Each structure stands twice: as structure tokens, then as C-alpha cells.
Coordinates of C-alpha atoms in Angstrom, one line a residue:
M28 CA 354.9 128.1 7.0
T29 CA 354.5 124.5 8.8
T30 CA 350.9 123.2 8.6
N31 CA 350.0 124.4 12.3
L32 CA 351.1 127.7 11.6
R33 CA 349.2 128.1 8.2
L34 CA 346.2 126.8 9.7
K35 CA 346.5 129.5 12.6
S36 CA 347.2 132.1 10.1
L37 CA 343.8 130.6 8.0
S38 CA 342.2 130.7 11.1
R39 CA 342.4 134.0 11.7
T40 CA 341.6 135.2 8.1
A41 CA 337.8 133.9 9.1
L42 CA 338.2 134.9 11.9
G43 CA 338.6 138.4 10.3
L44 CA 335.1 138.0 9.0
V45 CA 334.0 139.2 12.5
L46 CA 335.8 142.6 12.9
G47 CA 335.3 143.1 9.1
L48 CA 331.7 142.2 8.2
G49 CA 328.6 143.0 9.9
L50 CA 326.2 140.1 8.0
A51 CA 329.0 137.5 10.5
G52 CA 326.6 139.1 12.9
A53 CA 323.1 138.4 11.5
V54 CA 324.3 135.0 10.2
A55 CA 324.7 134.2 14.1
F56 CA 320.9 135.1 14.7
Q57 CA 319.8 132.1 12.4
P58 CA 320.0 128.6 12.9
A59 CA 321.6 126.9 9.9
R60 CA 318.8 124.2 9.7
A61 CA 316.5 128.0 9.1
F62 CA 318.4 128.3 5.5
A63 CA 318.5 124.7 4.8
Q64 CA 315.0 124.1 5.1
A65 CA 314.4 127.5 3.1
A66 CA 311.5 128.3 6.3
E67 CA 310.6 131.5 7.6
A68 CA 312.6 131.9 10.5
A69 CA 311.5 133.6 13.7
P70 CA 312.0 137.2 14.4
A71 CA 315.0 137.9 16.0
P72 CA 314.3 139.0 19.8
A73 CA 314.6 143.1 19.9
V74 CA 317.9 144.2 21.6
A75 CA 317.2 147.1 24.4
S76 CA 319.5 150.0 25.2
R77 CA 322.2 147.8 27.6
V78 CA 324.7 149.3 29.8
V79 CA 327.9 148.1 28.9
P80 CA 330.9 147.2 31.0
Q81 CA 333.8 150.0 31.6
A82 CA 337.1 149.0 29.6
E83 CA 340.2 149.6 32.2
G84 CA 342.6 152.3 30.6
A85 CA 341.0 154.4 27.3
G86 CA 339.2 151.4 26.0
P87 CA 339.1 151.3 22.3
A88 CA 340.2 153.3 19.6
L89 CA 338.5 156.4 18.3
W90 CA 339.4 158.7 16.0
V91 CA 338.5 162.3 14.5
I92 CA 337.7 163.9 11.0
R93 CA 337.2 167.6 11.5
D94 CA 337.2 170.8 9.1
A95 CA 335.0 174.6 9.9
D96 CA 331.8 172.8 9.8
S97 CA 331.9 169.5 10.2
T98 CA 333.0 167.0 13.0
L99 CA 332.7 163.1 11.8
Y100 CA 333.9 160.3 14.8
L101 CA 335.9 156.9 13.6
F102 CA 334.7 154.0 15.8
G103 CA 335.7 150.3 15.0
T104 CA 333.2 147.8 16.5
V105 CA 333.2 144.2 16.6
H106 CA 329.6 142.4 15.5
V107 CA 329.7 139.4 18.4
L108 CA 330.8 140.1 21.8
R109 CA 329.7 139.0 24.8
P110 CA 327.6 140.8 27.1
T111 CA 330.6 140.5 29.3
T112 CA 333.2 141.9 27.0
A113 CA 334.1 145.6 29.0
W114 CA 334.4 148.3 26.0
G115 CA 332.4 151.1 27.6
S116 CA 334.6 154.3 27.5
P117 CA 333.6 158.2 28.5
R118 CA 335.2 159.4 25.5
V119 CA 333.2 156.7 23.2
D120 CA 329.8 157.5 24.7
A121 CA 330.7 161.8 24.8
A122 CA 331.4 161.1 20.9
F123 CA 328.7 159.6 20.2
D124 CA 326.3 161.9 22.6
S125 CA 327.2 164.2 20.6
A126 CA 326.6 163.1 17.0
E127 CA 323.7 164.3 15.4
Q128 CA 323.3 160.7 13.1
V129 CA 324.8 157.2 13.1
W130 CA 326.4 155.4 10.1
F131 CA 327.0 151.6 10.2
E132 CA 328.0 149.4 7.3
I133 CA 324.1 148.3 6.8
S134 CA 321.5 151.0 8.0
N135 CA 319.5 148.1 9.9
P136 CA 322.0 145.7 11.8
D137 CA 319.3 144.5 13.7
D138 CA 317.1 143.2 11.0
Q139 CA 317.7 139.5 11.2
M140 CA 314.8 138.5 9.0
A141 CA 316.2 140.6 6.1
I142 CA 319.5 138.1 5.7
V143 CA 316.9 135.2 5.0
P144 CA 315.8 135.5 1.8
L145 CA 319.1 137.0 0.6
I146 CA 320.7 133.6 1.9
Q147 CA 318.1 131.5 -0.3
Q148 CA 318.9 133.2 -3.0
H149 CA 322.4 133.8 -2.6
G150 CA 323.7 130.4 -0.3
L151 CA 321.9 127.7 -1.1
S152 CA 322.8 125.6 -4.1
P153 CA 321.1 122.2 -4.5
D154 CA 322.5 121.3 -7.4
R155 CA 325.8 121.5 -6.5
Q156 CA 326.2 119.7 -2.9
L157 CA 329.0 120.3 -0.6
S158 CA 329.6 116.1 -0.3
H159 CA 330.5 116.4 -4.3
L160 CA 333.0 119.5 -3.6
V161 CA 334.4 118.4 -0.4
T162 CA 336.8 115.5 0.8
T163 CA 335.7 113.1 2.9
G164 CA 337.8 114.5 5.6
Q165 CA 336.3 117.5 5.5
L166 CA 332.9 116.6 5.0
T167 CA 333.5 114.5 8.6
L168 CA 334.7 117.5 10.1
L169 CA 331.9 119.5 8.8
D170 CA 329.1 117.3 10.3
S171 CA 330.4 117.7 13.9
A172 CA 330.9 120.7 13.6
A173 CA 327.5 121.3 12.2
R174 CA 326.0 119.0 14.9
S175 CA 327.0 121.3 17.3
I176 CA 324.8 123.9 16.7
G177 CA 322.0 121.5 15.7
S178 CA 322.4 120.8 12.4
N179 CA 324.0 117.9 10.6
A180 CA 326.0 117.7 7.4
V181 CA 322.6 116.2 5.2
Q182 CA 320.7 119.8 6.3
M183 CA 324.3 121.5 5.1
D184 CA 324.4 120.0 1.8
V185 CA 323.0 122.4 -0.2
F186 CA 324.6 125.0 1.0
R187 CA 327.7 127.3 -1.1
P188 CA 330.8 126.8 0.7
W189 CA 330.9 130.4 1.4
L190 CA 327.8 130.0 3.4
A191 CA 328.8 126.9 5.4
A192 CA 332.1 128.6 6.4
L193 CA 330.3 131.6 7.5
T194 CA 328.1 129.8 9.4
L195 CA 330.8 127.3 10.8
S196 CA 333.2 130.6 11.9
V197 CA 330.2 132.0 14.0
A198 CA 329.0 128.6 15.8
P199 CA 331.8 127.7 18.0
L200 CA 331.7 131.5 19.0
T201 CA 327.9 131.6 19.8
A202 CA 328.9 128.4 22.1
A203 CA 331.7 130.2 23.7
G204 CA 329.2 133.0 24.9
Y205 CA 329.7 135.4 22.1
D206 CA 326.4 136.9 21.0
P207 CA 324.9 139.4 18.5
R208 CA 323.3 140.9 21.0
S209 CA 325.7 142.3 22.4
G210 CA 327.9 143.0 19.6
V211 CA 328.5 146.7 19.0
E212 CA 326.3 147.8 15.9
L213 CA 323.5 146.5 18.1
T214 CA 324.4 148.3 20.8
L215 CA 324.9 151.0 19.2
K216 CA 321.5 150.8 17.2
A217 CA 319.6 150.7 20.0
R218 CA 320.9 153.9 21.6
A219 CA 320.3 155.7 18.6
D220 CA 316.8 154.8 18.1
A221 CA 316.2 155.6 21.7
A222 CA 317.7 158.6 21.6
G223 CA 315.9 159.6 18.0
K224 CA 319.3 160.0 16.3
P225 CA 318.8 158.9 12.5
V226 CA 320.7 156.1 11.4
H227 CA 322.6 155.3 8.1
G228 CA 324.7 152.9 6.1
F229 CA 327.4 152.7 3.8
E230 CA 326.2 149.5 2.0
T231 CA 323.2 147.1 2.2
I232 CA 323.2 143.6 3.3
D233 CA 322.3 142.7 0.0
K234 CA 326.4 143.8 -1.2
Q235 CA 327.6 142.1 1.9
V236 CA 326.1 139.2 0.9
R237 CA 327.5 139.6 -2.8
I238 CA 331.1 139.9 -1.8
L239 CA 331.2 136.2 -0.1
A240 CA 328.5 134.9 -3.2
G241 CA 330.4 136.7 -5.9
M242 CA 333.9 134.6 -5.3
S243 CA 334.9 131.7 -7.3
E244 CA 334.3 128.5 -5.8
S245 CA 337.9 127.5 -5.2
E246 CA 338.0 130.2 -3.0
Q247 CA 335.0 129.7 -1.5
L248 CA 335.9 126.2 -0.4
A249 CA 339.7 127.3 0.7
Y250 CA 337.9 129.9 3.2
L251 CA 335.5 126.6 4.4
A252 CA 338.4 124.8 4.7
S253 CA 340.3 126.9 7.3
T254 CA 337.7 127.2 9.4
L255 CA 336.5 123.0 9.4
E256 CA 340.5 122.6 10.0
S257 CA 340.1 125.9 12.9
Y258 CA 337.1 125.3 14.5
E259 CA 338.3 124.3 17.6
G260 CA 340.6 126.9 18.6
A261 CA 338.4 129.9 17.0
T262 CA 337.5 131.1 20.1
V263 CA 341.4 131.6 21.9
E264 CA 341.7 133.4 18.7
L265 CA 338.6 135.6 18.8
D266 CA 339.5 136.2 22.7
R267 CA 342.8 137.4 21.5
M268 CA 341.0 139.7 19.0
V269 CA 338.6 141.2 21.2
E270 CA 341.3 141.5 24.0
A271 CA 342.9 143.5 21.6
W272 CA 340.4 146.0 19.7
A273 CA 338.5 146.9 23.6
S274 CA 342.4 148.0 24.8
G275 CA 342.9 150.3 21.8
D276 CA 345.6 147.9 20.5
V277 CA 345.3 148.5 17.3
A278 CA 348.7 147.2 16.1
T279 CA 347.8 143.3 17.2
L280 CA 344.2 144.0 15.3
E281 CA 346.2 145.1 12.3
A282 CA 348.7 141.5 12.7
V283 CA 346.5 139.1 13.6
G284 CA 342.8 139.8 11.5
V285 CA 344.4 142.0 8.6
E286 CA 347.9 141.3 7.6
E287 CA 347.3 137.4 8.3
M288 CA 344.1 137.8 6.0
Q289 CA 345.9 139.9 3.1
S290 CA 348.8 137.0 2.8
E291 CA 346.6 133.6 3.0
S292 CA 343.6 135.3 1.2
P293 CA 344.3 138.1 -1.9
A294 CA 341.1 138.1 -2.8
L295 CA 339.1 138.3 0.1
Y296 CA 341.5 140.9 1.4
R297 CA 339.8 142.6 -2.0
A298 CA 336.8 142.4 -1.4
L299 CA 336.2 142.8 2.0
L300 CA 338.5 145.3 2.8
V301 CA 340.2 147.4 0.3
Q302 CA 337.3 147.8 -2.2
R303 CA 334.8 148.7 0.8
N304 CA 337.3 150.7 2.7
T305 CA 337.8 153.2 -0.4
D306 CA 334.4 153.1 -1.2
W307 CA 333.5 154.3 2.4
A308 CA 336.2 156.7 2.2
D309 CA 334.1 158.5 -0.7
Q310 CA 331.1 158.4 1.2
I311 CA 333.0 159.6 4.3
Q312 CA 334.6 162.8 1.7
T313 CA 331.0 163.5 1.0
L314 CA 329.7 163.5 4.7
L315 CA 332.6 166.2 5.6
A316 CA 331.8 168.4 2.6
G317 CA 328.3 168.9 4.4
S318 CA 328.0 170.1 8.3
G319 CA 327.1 168.6 11.6
T320 CA 328.9 166.2 13.9
V321 CA 328.5 161.7 12.7
F322 CA 329.1 159.0 14.8
I323 CA 330.9 156.0 12.4
A324 CA 330.9 153.1 14.1
V325 CA 332.6 149.6 11.1
G326 CA 334.3 147.2 11.9
A327 CA 337.2 147.2 13.6
A328 CA 339.6 145.2 10.3
H329 CA 338.3 148.6 8.9
L330 CA 340.0 150.8 10.6
A331 CA 343.4 149.0 11.0
G332 CA 345.9 148.8 8.0
D333 CA 347.5 149.9 5.2
D334 CA 344.5 150.2 3.4
S335 CA 342.4 151.1 6.5
V336 CA 339.8 153.8 5.9
Q337 CA 342.2 156.2 7.7
E338 CA 345.1 155.9 5.3
I339 CA 343.3 156.1 2.1
L340 CA 341.4 159.4 3.7
E341 CA 345.3 160.7 4.7
D342 CA 346.2 160.0 1.2
R343 CA 343.7 162.5 0.3
G344 CA 344.5 165.2 2.0
V345 CA 341.8 164.2 4.9
T346 CA 343.9 164.5 8.0
V347 CA 342.7 162.1 10.4
T348 CA 343.6 162.2 14.1
R349 CA 343.1 159.5 16.5
E350 CA 341.7 161.0 20.1

């Protein structure tokens, strides 16, 4: 693999987080300096229920699981989107409207303040500064990227590598018009609240933080290096992912957002997708043992590939059908 191809693959690994970890949207709300200064950040603006532009064709993929007294819908999401992204679908709207309860990765995707104390606990390391862990060239890239979001390398020097990487993964996207307030979870959460639908989460935001914070330092530094090298092209790559997602092209999502991560960062792939998908499949089977209609919306990367939630359920004898 040439250097350029490898960096392109690594950039896809970094952007795979936008399809696979709700935490990415939470970080996009917060300025880097709020974490670095350990200050109380201002609450994020409330997300009102909004009209989503209608997708061409069938729109994003939707799956369903049924038994005698249960209907469970599975819908893949993107955690940050441009407000103009056309992903509305009568098919998805009907499934959502029919649901008695809604499940996300976390139950409070709209509570951005919840992340601040967790980041301060697990994302900052004043005694082991970034400038002592990266090369001079990487530090220059970091400073340039940080300045584009109103920060700098000095302010981010206390960041652990995973936090610097995640923050800078999201930064060029927000500059290009991607907004967590337009992400699928926050849009659906506002709809659920307006309709009085109970909202649940498969895990907590604390657990999501610990997924990245629990990686070894060498794995975190590899993630940071890939983010810095691919910073300029990040938006182009995500545009391709979003286009595939909005058109229901799961094969492209698998190739771009899942297989690259599996190949280039096996540890991240296991922690981010395999282990969590397995846990969620357990919880979905518990829901299936009950009754009623449930709408489940999780990052699209969890619903693509050989280790997807659907594949795990199918291996256990649960029939999952694409609508």
C-alpha cells in the first residue's frame, strides 16, 4: 500500500467514528478550549423538532425484526450532518411514528453538558503533555488544525491523544457546515420528546468516553497521527459516506466506514463496533422477548459489515429483514 492510499484509509478509519460513536456529535458542540481550561461550558442550544429534506428514492436503509407480538425497527444514523442533507423518508417516518418507544446509543444525545466532566476526568493529562508524545511535524499540524477552531497547540497540550484526535476529526466537518444539531439522533430525539415517546439508551456517555480513553497510548497516538495527516481531506471523505448512507447504499458504507477500520485499526474496530454490537444484540433480544413496537437508531457503522448488529442477530437465529 502506498503512503497516500494508507493515509486515505486511515482518514476513513477516523471518520468511521462519525458513523459509529455518538460521542462525536457531543464533542462537536464543545469548543476545545472549554476542555483545556476545565471551565464550565455554556449549554448547547436546544434542538427543536424540524422538517428534514426528503431523500431521493427510498432514502436511508431500514431493517425490521418481527415476532408474534413485537416489531423492532433498526435505523442507521450519522451523528453530524449538514442541515440541507436530504434523508427524509416516508417509510422511516411511518416506522418512527408507529413506535411506542425509541432507543439510541445513549438516552441523552441532546445533553451536551454531560460530557464536560467526563472529558476532564478521562481526556486531560497535564503531566503527560502531547508535545512530548508527538513529532515536531505532527505538533505543527496539530497547531494549524487547532487554530482553525479557535484553539492552538498550547491549549490542547493537556489533551490525551484520543481527545485531540476526536476533537480534530470533527473540526473540519463543522467548518464545512456539518452540525450536530442536524444529526439524526438529535432530530429524532426532538420528535420523540414532542410526541411523548419514552427514550432509552443502550449505553451511557461515560461508557462511550471510556471506549476511546481505554485504548493504549500507542493506539491513541496512531489515531491522532491519522487524523492530522487526513485533516484537509476529511470533509470529502465524509461527504461520500453521507451520500451512501442517505441513498441506502450499505455496501459503500461497509467498504468505506467499516472494512477500512477493521483493516487499519483492529483494536479500535473491536472496541468501537464488535463488542458494542454484541452487547446491543443482547439487549435487542430482550426487547424482542417483550411486546410492542420499538424504533432503534444507532450509528450506521453498527449496521454494516460482517460484525453488524443484524449479522450477530441472524447468527443467533433472529430474522432481520430490510424494509
